[in-house]
Amino acid sequence: MKKLFLVLCAVYSAGVVFGQTRALSDVFPFLDARQKTAVFSKEGIALSSKEGKLSLHPVSAGLNMTEGIQKRNFPYVTEYLVVLPFQNVRLLDVYNALSQIRGLKGRLYNSATKGQAVPLFEDATRIMSDRKTTPIPDPARAAVVPQSETIFLRLRDANFGNTYYRADIVTTSRSILCTLTNIRSFNFFFVPVIKENNFSAQLYVEPVKEGVLIYSIAGTNVSDFVARYVDMNSAIKKRLDVLNVWIVDGIK
């Protein structure tokens, strides 16, 4: 009887673990038929708003995927959702992909003004802290996923020069959320265009039954003067595109 009890406990525990894997419809129950098809395409779904409104409305499970953006009341918000057809991806694989900051260097985006694909980030590195910007190397691949971690990075942006971020990584048993926040102003020809803490991007990754779900959401706040000359939603989307490709390449 004791052996039977132990076997039943093991089966029950395994069922709990396996049951934790959600389906796309569990995470995003409000997608329409077109969106359900598009989310499995290479381009996924990208939606932007100039009123700061969200369109996809995910159901959180342990980590709130939208709160960090919503509570900031950003007027410009872009969402991106895709499910990659990858199986057996571990959260450790995702965490190790996020840890390789130097992998952002040289990734291309299509520049309308230059009429060609150019690097968005001409350089990318970790730095020691928000006050000490000495570059430090990316770590070796981790053996375990930490519950939380904060790192700092410097990205030399093709449009804004050196930009500085804090990256806050939080994990659960089923997902990882990485929040990027600018800790210094974005400048254009020495003129501040996005003030400190006025740009934030959240990258949420969860292995689901259909593959690997990536939900990215970013927002910013700029002056009306800047908004007249810069398509902010386009600028946000380009950065999300690069961040998403970086993650995808890291977990392939």
PDB file of C-alpha atoms in Angstrom:
ATOM      1  CA  MET A   1       0.000   0.000   0.000  1.00  0.00           C
ATOM      2  CA  LYS A   2       2.848   2.343   0.851  1.00  0.00           C
ATOM      3  CA  LYS A   3       4.418   1.764  -2.571  1.00  0.00           C
ATOM      4  CA  LEU A   4       1.066   2.352  -4.282  1.00  0.00           C
ATOM      5  CA  PHE A   5       0.624   5.570  -2.320  1.00  0.00           C
ATOM      6  CA  LEU A   6       4.071   6.790  -3.403  1.00  0.00           C
ATOM      7  CA  VAL A   7       3.342   5.923  -7.041  1.00  0.00           C
ATOM      8  CA  LEU A   8       0.033   7.795  -6.930  1.00  0.00           C
ATOM      9  CA  CYS A   9       1.778  10.810  -5.397  1.00  0.00           C
ATOM     10  CA  ALA A  10       4.371  10.738  -8.148  1.00  0.00           C
ATOM     11  CA  VAL A  11       1.713  10.539 -10.853  1.00  0.00           C
ATOM     12  CA  TYR A  12      -0.243  13.382  -9.255  1.00  0.00           C
ATOM     13  CA  SER A  13       2.885  15.536  -8.999  1.00  0.00           C
ATOM     14  CA  ALA A  14       3.764  14.868 -12.628  1.00  0.00           C
ATOM     15  CA  GLY A  15       0.246  15.815 -13.632  1.00  0.00           C
ATOM     16  CA  VAL A  16       0.563  19.122 -11.804  1.00  0.00           C
ATOM     17  CA  VAL A  17       3.859  19.874 -13.531  1.00  0.00           C
ATOM     18  CA  PHE A  18       2.591  18.931 -16.984  1.00  0.00           C
ATOM     19  CA  GLY A  19      -0.654  20.771 -16.377  1.00  0.00           C
ATOM     20  CA  GLN A  20       1.244  24.001 -15.914  1.00  0.00           C
ATOM     21  CA  THR A  21       1.894  24.252 -19.652  1.00  0.00           C
ATOM     22  CA  ARG A  22      -0.759  26.537 -21.087  1.00  0.00           C
ATOM     23  CA  ALA A  23      -2.086  26.776 -24.627  1.00  0.00           C
ATOM     24  CA  LEU A  24      -2.117  29.986 -26.661  1.00  0.00           C
ATOM     25  CA  SER A  25      -5.867  30.315 -26.034  1.00  0.00           C
ATOM     26  CA  ASP A  26      -5.256  30.202 -22.268  1.00  0.00           C
ATOM     27  CA  VAL A  27      -2.837  33.132 -22.433  1.00  0.00           C
ATOM     28  CA  PHE A  28      -4.658  35.149 -25.118  1.00  0.00           C
ATOM     29  CA  PRO A  29      -8.320  34.070 -25.069  1.00  0.00           C
ATOM     30  CA  PHE A  30      -9.593  37.119 -26.954  1.00  0.00           C
ATOM     31  CA  LEU A  31      -7.779  36.703 -30.290  1.00  0.00           C
ATOM     32  CA  ASP A  32     -10.022  36.702 -33.341  1.00  0.00           C
ATOM     33  CA  ALA A  33      -9.706  34.105 -36.128  1.00  0.00           C
ATOM     34  CA  ARG A  34      -7.346  36.244 -38.227  1.00  0.00           C
ATOM     35  CA  GLN A  35      -5.090  36.930 -35.279  1.00  0.00           C
ATOM     36  CA  LYS A  36      -4.978  33.253 -34.301  1.00  0.00           C
ATOM     37  CA  THR A  37      -3.599  32.494 -37.749  1.00  0.00           C
ATOM     38  CA  ALA A  38      -1.222  35.460 -37.902  1.00  0.00           C
ATOM     39  CA  VAL A  39       0.374  34.719 -34.542  1.00  0.00           C
ATOM     40  CA  PHE A  40       1.973  31.571 -36.007  1.00  0.00           C
ATOM     41  CA  SER A  41       3.462  33.425 -38.983  1.00  0.00           C
ATOM     42  CA  LYS A  42       7.041  34.691 -39.058  1.00  0.00           C
ATOM     43  CA  GLU A  43       5.830  38.294 -38.667  1.00  0.00           C
ATOM     44  CA  GLY A  44       3.391  37.562 -35.832  1.00  0.00           C
ATOM     45  CA  ILE A  45       0.993  40.324 -34.765  1.00  0.00           C
ATOM     46  CA  ALA A  46       2.078  43.931 -34.285  1.00  0.00           C
ATOM     47  CA  LEU A  47      -0.400  46.547 -33.050  1.00  0.00           C
ATOM     48  CA  SER A  48       0.260  50.184 -32.167  1.00  0.00           C
ATOM     49  CA  SER A  49      -1.748  52.862 -30.417  1.00  0.00           C
ATOM     50  CA  LYS A  50      -1.317  56.617 -30.090  1.00  0.00           C
ATOM     51  CA  GLU A  51      -3.743  56.660 -27.171  1.00  0.00           C
ATOM     52  CA  GLY A  52      -1.818  54.175 -25.042  1.00  0.00           C
ATOM     53  CA  LYS A  53      -4.503  51.506 -25.399  1.00  0.00           C
ATOM     54  CA  LEU A  54      -3.746  47.788 -25.382  1.00  0.00           C
ATOM     55  CA  SER A  55      -5.431  45.473 -27.847  1.00  0.00           C
ATOM     56  CA  LEU A  56      -4.389  41.895 -27.059  1.00  0.00           C
ATOM     57  CA  HIS A  57      -5.320  41.597 -23.344  1.00  0.00           C
ATOM     58  CA  PRO A  58      -3.301  38.600 -22.123  1.00  0.00           C
ATOM     59  CA  VAL A  59      -4.276  36.559 -19.076  1.00  0.00           C
ATOM     60  CA  SER A  60      -1.402  36.674 -16.613  1.00  0.00           C
ATOM     61  CA  ALA A  61      -0.274  33.692 -14.575  1.00  0.00           C
ATOM     62  CA  GLY A  62       2.202  34.689 -11.910  1.00  0.00           C
ATOM     63  CA  LEU A  63       3.727  37.561 -13.877  1.00  0.00           C
ATOM     64  CA  ASN A  64       1.669  40.551 -14.979  1.00  0.00           C
ATOM     65  CA  MET A  65       2.663  41.124 -18.598  1.00  0.00           C
ATOM     66  CA  THR A  66       1.128  44.560 -19.026  1.00  0.00           C
ATOM     67  CA  GLU A  67       1.058  46.296 -15.651  1.00  0.00           C
ATOM     68  CA  GLY A  68       4.515  47.806 -15.999  1.00  0.00           C
ATOM     69  CA  ILE A  69       3.455  49.624 -19.166  1.00  0.00           C
ATOM     70  CA  GLN A  70      -0.153  50.408 -18.256  1.00  0.00           C
ATOM     71  CA  LYS A  71       0.635  52.090 -14.957  1.00  0.00           C
ATOM     72  CA  ARG A  72       2.944  54.512 -16.760  1.00  0.00           C
ATOM     73  CA  ASN A  73       0.111  55.838 -18.965  1.00  0.00           C
ATOM     74  CA  PHE A  74       2.345  56.032 -22.022  1.00  0.00           C
ATOM     75  CA  PRO A  75       0.583  57.698 -24.961  1.00  0.00           C
ATOM     76  CA  TYR A  76       2.525  55.618 -27.504  1.00  0.00           C
ATOM     77  CA  VAL A  77       2.295  51.846 -27.081  1.00  0.00           C
ATOM     78  CA  THR A  78       3.179  48.952 -29.385  1.00  0.00           C
ATOM     79  CA  GLU A  79       2.403  45.256 -28.823  1.00  0.00           C
ATOM     80  CA  TYR A  80       3.944  42.287 -30.593  1.00  0.00           C
ATOM     81  CA  LEU A  81       2.886  38.647 -30.319  1.00  0.00           C
ATOM     82  CA  VAL A  82       4.286  35.546 -31.988  1.00  0.00           C
ATOM     83  CA  VAL A  83       4.369  31.817 -31.276  1.00  0.00           C
ATOM     84  CA  LEU A  84       7.507  30.085 -32.515  1.00  0.00           C
ATOM     85  CA  PRO A  85       7.218  26.419 -33.588  1.00  0.00           C
ATOM     86  CA  PHE A  86       9.997  25.355 -31.212  1.00  0.00           C
ATOM     87  CA  GLN A  87       9.502  22.390 -28.914  1.00  0.00           C
ATOM     88  CA  ASN A  88      11.296  21.388 -25.713  1.00  0.00           C
ATOM     89  CA  VAL A  89      12.594  24.897 -25.067  1.00  0.00           C
ATOM     90  CA  ARG A  90      13.516  25.351 -21.426  1.00  0.00           C
ATOM     91  CA  LEU A  91      13.284  28.573 -19.469  1.00  0.00           C
ATOM     92  CA  LEU A  92      17.017  28.180 -18.948  1.00  0.00           C
ATOM     93  CA  ASP A  93      17.474  28.460 -22.733  1.00  0.00           C
ATOM     94  CA  VAL A  94      15.432  31.672 -22.720  1.00  0.00           C
ATOM     95  CA  TYR A  95      17.331  33.114 -19.769  1.00  0.00           C
ATOM     96  CA  ASN A  96      20.684  32.389 -21.404  1.00  0.00           C
ATOM     97  CA  ALA A  97      19.481  34.062 -24.610  1.00  0.00           C
ATOM     98  CA  LEU A  98      18.511  37.192 -22.649  1.00  0.00           C
ATOM     99  CA  SER A  99      21.875  37.255 -20.891  1.00  0.00           C
ATOM    100  CA  GLN A 100      23.899  37.663 -24.095  1.00  0.00           C
ATOM    101  CA  ILE A 101      23.681  41.442 -24.476  1.00  0.00           C
ATOM    102  CA  ARG A 102      26.519  41.636 -26.990  1.00  0.00           C
ATOM    103  CA  GLY A 103      24.321  39.649 -29.370  1.00  0.00           C
ATOM    104  CA  LEU A 104      22.324  42.843 -29.999  1.00  0.00           C
ATOM    105  CA  LYS A 105      25.273  44.490 -31.725  1.00  0.00           C
ATOM    106  CA  GLY A 106      24.924  44.965 -35.465  1.00  0.00           C
ATOM    107  CA  ARG A 107      21.361  43.682 -35.828  1.00  0.00           C
ATOM    108  CA  LEU A 108      19.692  45.304 -38.819  1.00  0.00           C
ATOM    109  CA  TYR A 109      16.485  47.240 -39.329  1.00  0.00           C
ATOM    110  CA  ASN A 110      15.066  48.798 -42.485  1.00  0.00           C
ATOM    111  CA  SER A 111      15.773  52.527 -42.435  1.00  0.00           C
ATOM    112  CA  ALA A 112      13.269  54.543 -44.488  1.00  0.00           C
ATOM    113  CA  THR A 113      15.515  57.617 -44.471  1.00  0.00           C
ATOM    114  CA  LYS A 114      18.612  55.715 -45.631  1.00  0.00           C
ATOM    115  CA  GLY A 115      16.721  53.390 -47.951  1.00  0.00           C
ATOM    116  CA  GLN A 116      18.503  50.263 -46.745  1.00  0.00           C
ATOM    117  CA  ALA A 117      18.981  47.910 -43.825  1.00  0.00           C
ATOM    118  CA  VAL A 118      21.372  49.346 -41.237  1.00  0.00           C
ATOM    119  CA  PRO A 119      22.439  48.288 -37.725  1.00  0.00           C
ATOM    120  CA  LEU A 120      20.070  49.611 -35.065  1.00  0.00           C
ATOM    121  CA  PHE A 121      22.607  49.119 -32.297  1.00  0.00           C
ATOM    122  CA  GLU A 122      26.161  49.813 -33.413  1.00  0.00           C
ATOM    123  CA  ASP A 123      27.443  48.480 -30.116  1.00  0.00           C
ATOM    124  CA  ALA A 124      25.907  46.630 -27.162  1.00  0.00           C
ATOM    125  CA  THR A 125      27.428  45.773 -23.823  1.00  0.00           C
ATOM    126  CA  ARG A 126      26.708  45.236 -20.179  1.00  0.00           C
ATOM    127  CA  ILE A 127      27.955  47.927 -17.838  1.00  0.00           C
ATOM    128  CA  MET A 128      28.823  47.760 -14.154  1.00  0.00           C
ATOM    129  CA  SER A 129      25.948  49.858 -12.814  1.00  0.00           C
ATOM    130  CA  ASP A 130      23.694  52.823 -13.489  1.00  0.00           C
ATOM    131  CA  ARG A 131      26.473  55.128 -12.308  1.00  0.00           C
ATOM    132  CA  LYS A 132      29.571  53.271 -13.445  1.00  0.00           C
ATOM    133  CA  THR A 133      29.422  52.666 -17.199  1.00  0.00           C
ATOM    134  CA  THR A 134      32.564  50.543 -17.495  1.00  0.00           C
ATOM    135  CA  PRO A 135      31.828  47.703 -19.963  1.00  0.00           C
ATOM    136  CA  ILE A 136      31.814  44.179 -18.570  1.00  0.00           C
ATOM    137  CA  PRO A 137      31.576  40.872 -20.466  1.00  0.00           C
ATOM    138  CA  ASP A 138      28.479  38.759 -20.751  1.00  0.00           C
ATOM    139  CA  PRO A 139      28.549  35.802 -18.356  1.00  0.00           C
ATOM    140  CA  ALA A 140      29.044  32.183 -19.296  1.00  0.00           C
ATOM    141  CA  ARG A 141      25.857  30.206 -19.850  1.00  0.00           C
ATOM    142  CA  ALA A 142      24.037  29.701 -16.564  1.00  0.00           C
ATOM    143  CA  ALA A 143      23.135  26.308 -15.124  1.00  0.00           C
ATOM    144  CA  VAL A 144      20.052  27.545 -13.269  1.00  0.00           C
ATOM    145  CA  VAL A 145      17.521  30.334 -13.748  1.00  0.00           C
ATOM    146  CA  PRO A 146      17.526  32.973 -10.980  1.00  0.00           C
ATOM    147  CA  GLN A 147      14.216  34.136  -9.545  1.00  0.00           C
ATOM    148  CA  SER A 148      15.167  37.741 -10.275  1.00  0.00           C
ATOM    149  CA  GLU A 149      18.095  39.747 -11.544  1.00  0.00           C
ATOM    150  CA  THR A 150      18.910  43.333 -12.473  1.00  0.00           C
ATOM    151  CA  ILE A 151      21.577  44.233 -14.992  1.00  0.00           C
ATOM    152  CA  PHE A 152      22.590  47.446 -16.733  1.00  0.00           C
ATOM    153  CA  LEU A 153      23.475  47.926 -20.371  1.00  0.00           C
ATOM    154  CA  ARG A 154      24.616  50.464 -22.900  1.00  0.00           C
ATOM    155  CA  LEU A 155      23.316  50.327 -26.463  1.00  0.00           C
ATOM    156  CA  ARG A 156      24.803  52.656 -29.059  1.00  0.00           C
ATOM    157  CA  ASP A 157      21.636  53.505 -30.960  1.00  0.00           C
ATOM    158  CA  ALA A 158      21.910  54.456 -34.634  1.00  0.00           C
ATOM    159  CA  ASN A 159      19.554  57.397 -34.049  1.00  0.00           C
ATOM    160  CA  PHE A 160      20.192  58.439 -30.449  1.00  0.00           C
ATOM    161  CA  GLY A 161      23.834  57.558 -29.810  1.00  0.00           C
ATOM    162  CA  ASN A 162      24.663  55.927 -26.479  1.00  0.00           C
ATOM    163  CA  THR A 163      21.514  54.865 -24.613  1.00  0.00           C
ATOM    164  CA  TYR A 164      21.513  53.358 -21.127  1.00  0.00           C
ATOM    165  CA  TYR A 165      19.059  50.852 -19.677  1.00  0.00           C
ATOM    166  CA  ARG A 166      18.227  48.895 -16.575  1.00  0.00           C
ATOM    167  CA  ALA A 167      17.020  45.362 -17.303  1.00  0.00           C
ATOM    168  CA  ASP A 168      14.919  43.709 -14.597  1.00  0.00           C
ATOM    169  CA  ILE A 169      14.427  39.980 -15.121  1.00  0.00           C
ATOM    170  CA  VAL A 170      11.798  38.065 -13.149  1.00  0.00           C
ATOM    171  CA  THR A 171      10.989  34.369 -13.538  1.00  0.00           C
ATOM    172  CA  THR A 172       8.358  31.851 -12.508  1.00  0.00           C
ATOM    173  CA  SER A 173       8.182  28.121 -13.086  1.00  0.00           C
ATOM    174  CA  ARG A 174       6.617  28.720 -16.510  1.00  0.00           C
ATOM    175  CA  SER A 175       7.765  32.108 -17.832  1.00  0.00           C
ATOM    176  CA  ILE A 176      10.300  34.908 -17.917  1.00  0.00           C
ATOM    177  CA  LEU A 177       9.641  38.642 -17.987  1.00  0.00           C
ATOM    178  CA  CYS A 178      12.399  41.113 -18.863  1.00  0.00           C
ATOM    179  CA  THR A 179      11.674  44.835 -18.432  1.00  0.00           C
ATOM    180  CA  LEU A 180      13.967  47.408 -20.049  1.00  0.00           C
ATOM    181  CA  THR A 181      13.823  51.007 -18.827  1.00  0.00           C
ATOM    182  CA  ASN A 182      15.972  53.907 -20.008  1.00  0.00           C
ATOM    183  CA  ILE A 183      17.983  55.298 -17.098  1.00  0.00           C
ATOM    184  CA  ARG A 184      19.249  58.296 -19.066  1.00  0.00           C
ATOM    185  CA  SER A 185      17.664  60.537 -21.685  1.00  0.00           C
ATOM    186  CA  PHE A 186      17.707  59.665 -25.367  1.00  0.00           C
ATOM    187  CA  ASN A 187      19.375  62.545 -27.194  1.00  0.00           C
ATOM    188  CA  PHE A 188      19.235  63.613 -30.817  1.00  0.00           C
ATOM    189  CA  PHE A 189      22.067  66.005 -31.688  1.00  0.00           C
ATOM    190  CA  PHE A 190      22.485  66.681 -27.952  1.00  0.00           C
ATOM    191  CA  VAL A 191      18.783  67.548 -27.601  1.00  0.00           C
ATOM    192  CA  PRO A 192      16.854  65.273 -25.167  1.00  0.00           C
ATOM    193  CA  VAL A 193      13.938  63.671 -27.023  1.00  0.00           C
ATOM    194  CA  ILE A 194      12.968  60.945 -24.533  1.00  0.00           C
ATOM    195  CA  LYS A 195      13.624  61.784 -20.920  1.00  0.00           C
ATOM    196  CA  GLU A 196      14.924  59.385 -18.286  1.00  0.00           C
ATOM    197  CA  ASN A 197      12.399  56.626 -17.394  1.00  0.00           C
ATOM    198  CA  ASN A 198      10.158  57.614 -20.300  1.00  0.00           C
ATOM    199  CA  PHE A 199      10.789  54.518 -22.407  1.00  0.00           C
ATOM    200  CA  SER A 200      10.022  50.998 -21.255  1.00  0.00           C
ATOM    201  CA  ALA A 201       9.852  47.642 -23.022  1.00  0.00           C
ATOM    202  CA  GLN A 202       8.654  44.349 -21.582  1.00  0.00           C
ATOM    203  CA  LEU A 203       9.620  41.028 -23.151  1.00  0.00           C
ATOM    204  CA  TYR A 204       7.534  38.084 -21.928  1.00  0.00           C
ATOM    205  CA  VAL A 205       8.427  34.523 -22.944  1.00  0.00           C
ATOM    206  CA  GLU A 206       6.430  31.398 -22.065  1.00  0.00           C
ATOM    207  CA  PRO A 207       6.706  27.901 -23.558  1.00  0.00           C
ATOM    208  CA  VAL A 208       3.159  26.876 -24.504  1.00  0.00           C
ATOM    209  CA  LYS A 209       1.669  23.720 -26.006  1.00  0.00           C
ATOM    210  CA  GLU A 210       2.037  25.080 -29.537  1.00  0.00           C
ATOM    211  CA  GLY A 211       5.647  26.278 -29.163  1.00  0.00           C
ATOM    212  CA  VAL A 212       7.282  29.309 -27.563  1.00  0.00           C
ATOM    213  CA  LEU A 213       5.117  32.389 -27.002  1.00  0.00           C
ATOM    214  CA  ILE A 214       6.805  35.796 -27.107  1.00  0.00           C
ATOM    215  CA  TYR A 215       4.759  38.833 -26.130  1.00  0.00           C
ATOM    216  CA  SER A 216       6.502  42.191 -26.295  1.00  0.00           C
ATOM    217  CA  ILE A 217       5.028  45.503 -25.269  1.00  0.00           C
ATOM    218  CA  ALA A 218       6.736  48.875 -25.248  1.00  0.00           C
ATOM    219  CA  GLY A 219       5.702  52.443 -24.557  1.00  0.00           C
ATOM    220  CA  THR A 220       7.144  55.908 -24.493  1.00  0.00           C
ATOM    221  CA  ASN A 221       6.282  59.475 -23.667  1.00  0.00           C
ATOM    222  CA  VAL A 222       7.629  62.390 -25.701  1.00  0.00           C
ATOM    223  CA  SER A 223       6.811  66.045 -26.158  1.00  0.00           C
ATOM    224  CA  ASP A 224       4.323  67.129 -28.813  1.00  0.00           C
ATOM    225  CA  PHE A 225       7.180  68.887 -30.611  1.00  0.00           C
ATOM    226  CA  VAL A 226       9.145  65.638 -30.998  1.00  0.00           C
ATOM    227  CA  ALA A 227       6.018  63.676 -31.945  1.00  0.00           C
ATOM    228  CA  ARG A 228       5.448  66.013 -34.903  1.00  0.00           C
ATOM    229  CA  TYR A 229       8.758  65.009 -36.455  1.00  0.00           C
ATOM    230  CA  VAL A 230       9.222  61.384 -35.340  1.00  0.00           C
ATOM    231  CA  ASP A 231       6.840  58.491 -35.936  1.00  0.00           C
ATOM    232  CA  MET A 232       7.119  57.162 -32.384  1.00  0.00           C
ATOM    233  CA  ASN A 233       5.123  53.973 -32.910  1.00  0.00           C
ATOM    234  CA  SER A 234       7.362  53.095 -35.859  1.00  0.00           C
ATOM    235  CA  ALA A 235      10.462  53.831 -33.797  1.00  0.00           C
ATOM    236  CA  ILE A 236       9.194  51.603 -30.975  1.00  0.00           C
ATOM    237  CA  LYS A 237       8.272  48.762 -33.345  1.00  0.00           C
ATOM    238  CA  LYS A 238      11.747  48.748 -34.925  1.00  0.00           C
ATOM    239  CA  ARG A 239      13.325  48.302 -31.526  1.00  0.00           C
ATOM    240  CA  LEU A 240      10.889  45.552 -30.573  1.00  0.00           C
ATOM    241  CA  ASP A 241      11.609  43.790 -33.884  1.00  0.00           C
ATOM    242  CA  VAL A 242      15.333  43.764 -33.155  1.00  0.00           C
ATOM    243  CA  LEU A 243      14.841  42.612 -29.559  1.00  0.00           C
ATOM    244  CA  ASN A 244      12.553  39.786 -30.654  1.00  0.00           C
ATOM    245  CA  VAL A 245      14.900  38.505 -33.359  1.00  0.00           C
ATOM    246  CA  TRP A 246      17.730  38.588 -30.802  1.00  0.00           C
ATOM    247  CA  ILE A 247      15.732  36.372 -28.430  1.00  0.00           C
ATOM    248  CA  VAL A 248      14.642  34.006 -31.214  1.00  0.00           C
ATOM    249  CA  ASP A 249      18.207  33.523 -32.429  1.00  0.00           C
ATOM    250  CA  GLY A 250      19.338  32.883 -28.874  1.00  0.00           C
ATOM    251  CA  ILE A 251      16.887  30.034 -28.222  1.00  0.00           C
ATOM    252  CA  LYS A 252      16.975  28.285 -31.605  1.00  0.00           C
TER     253      LYS A 252
END
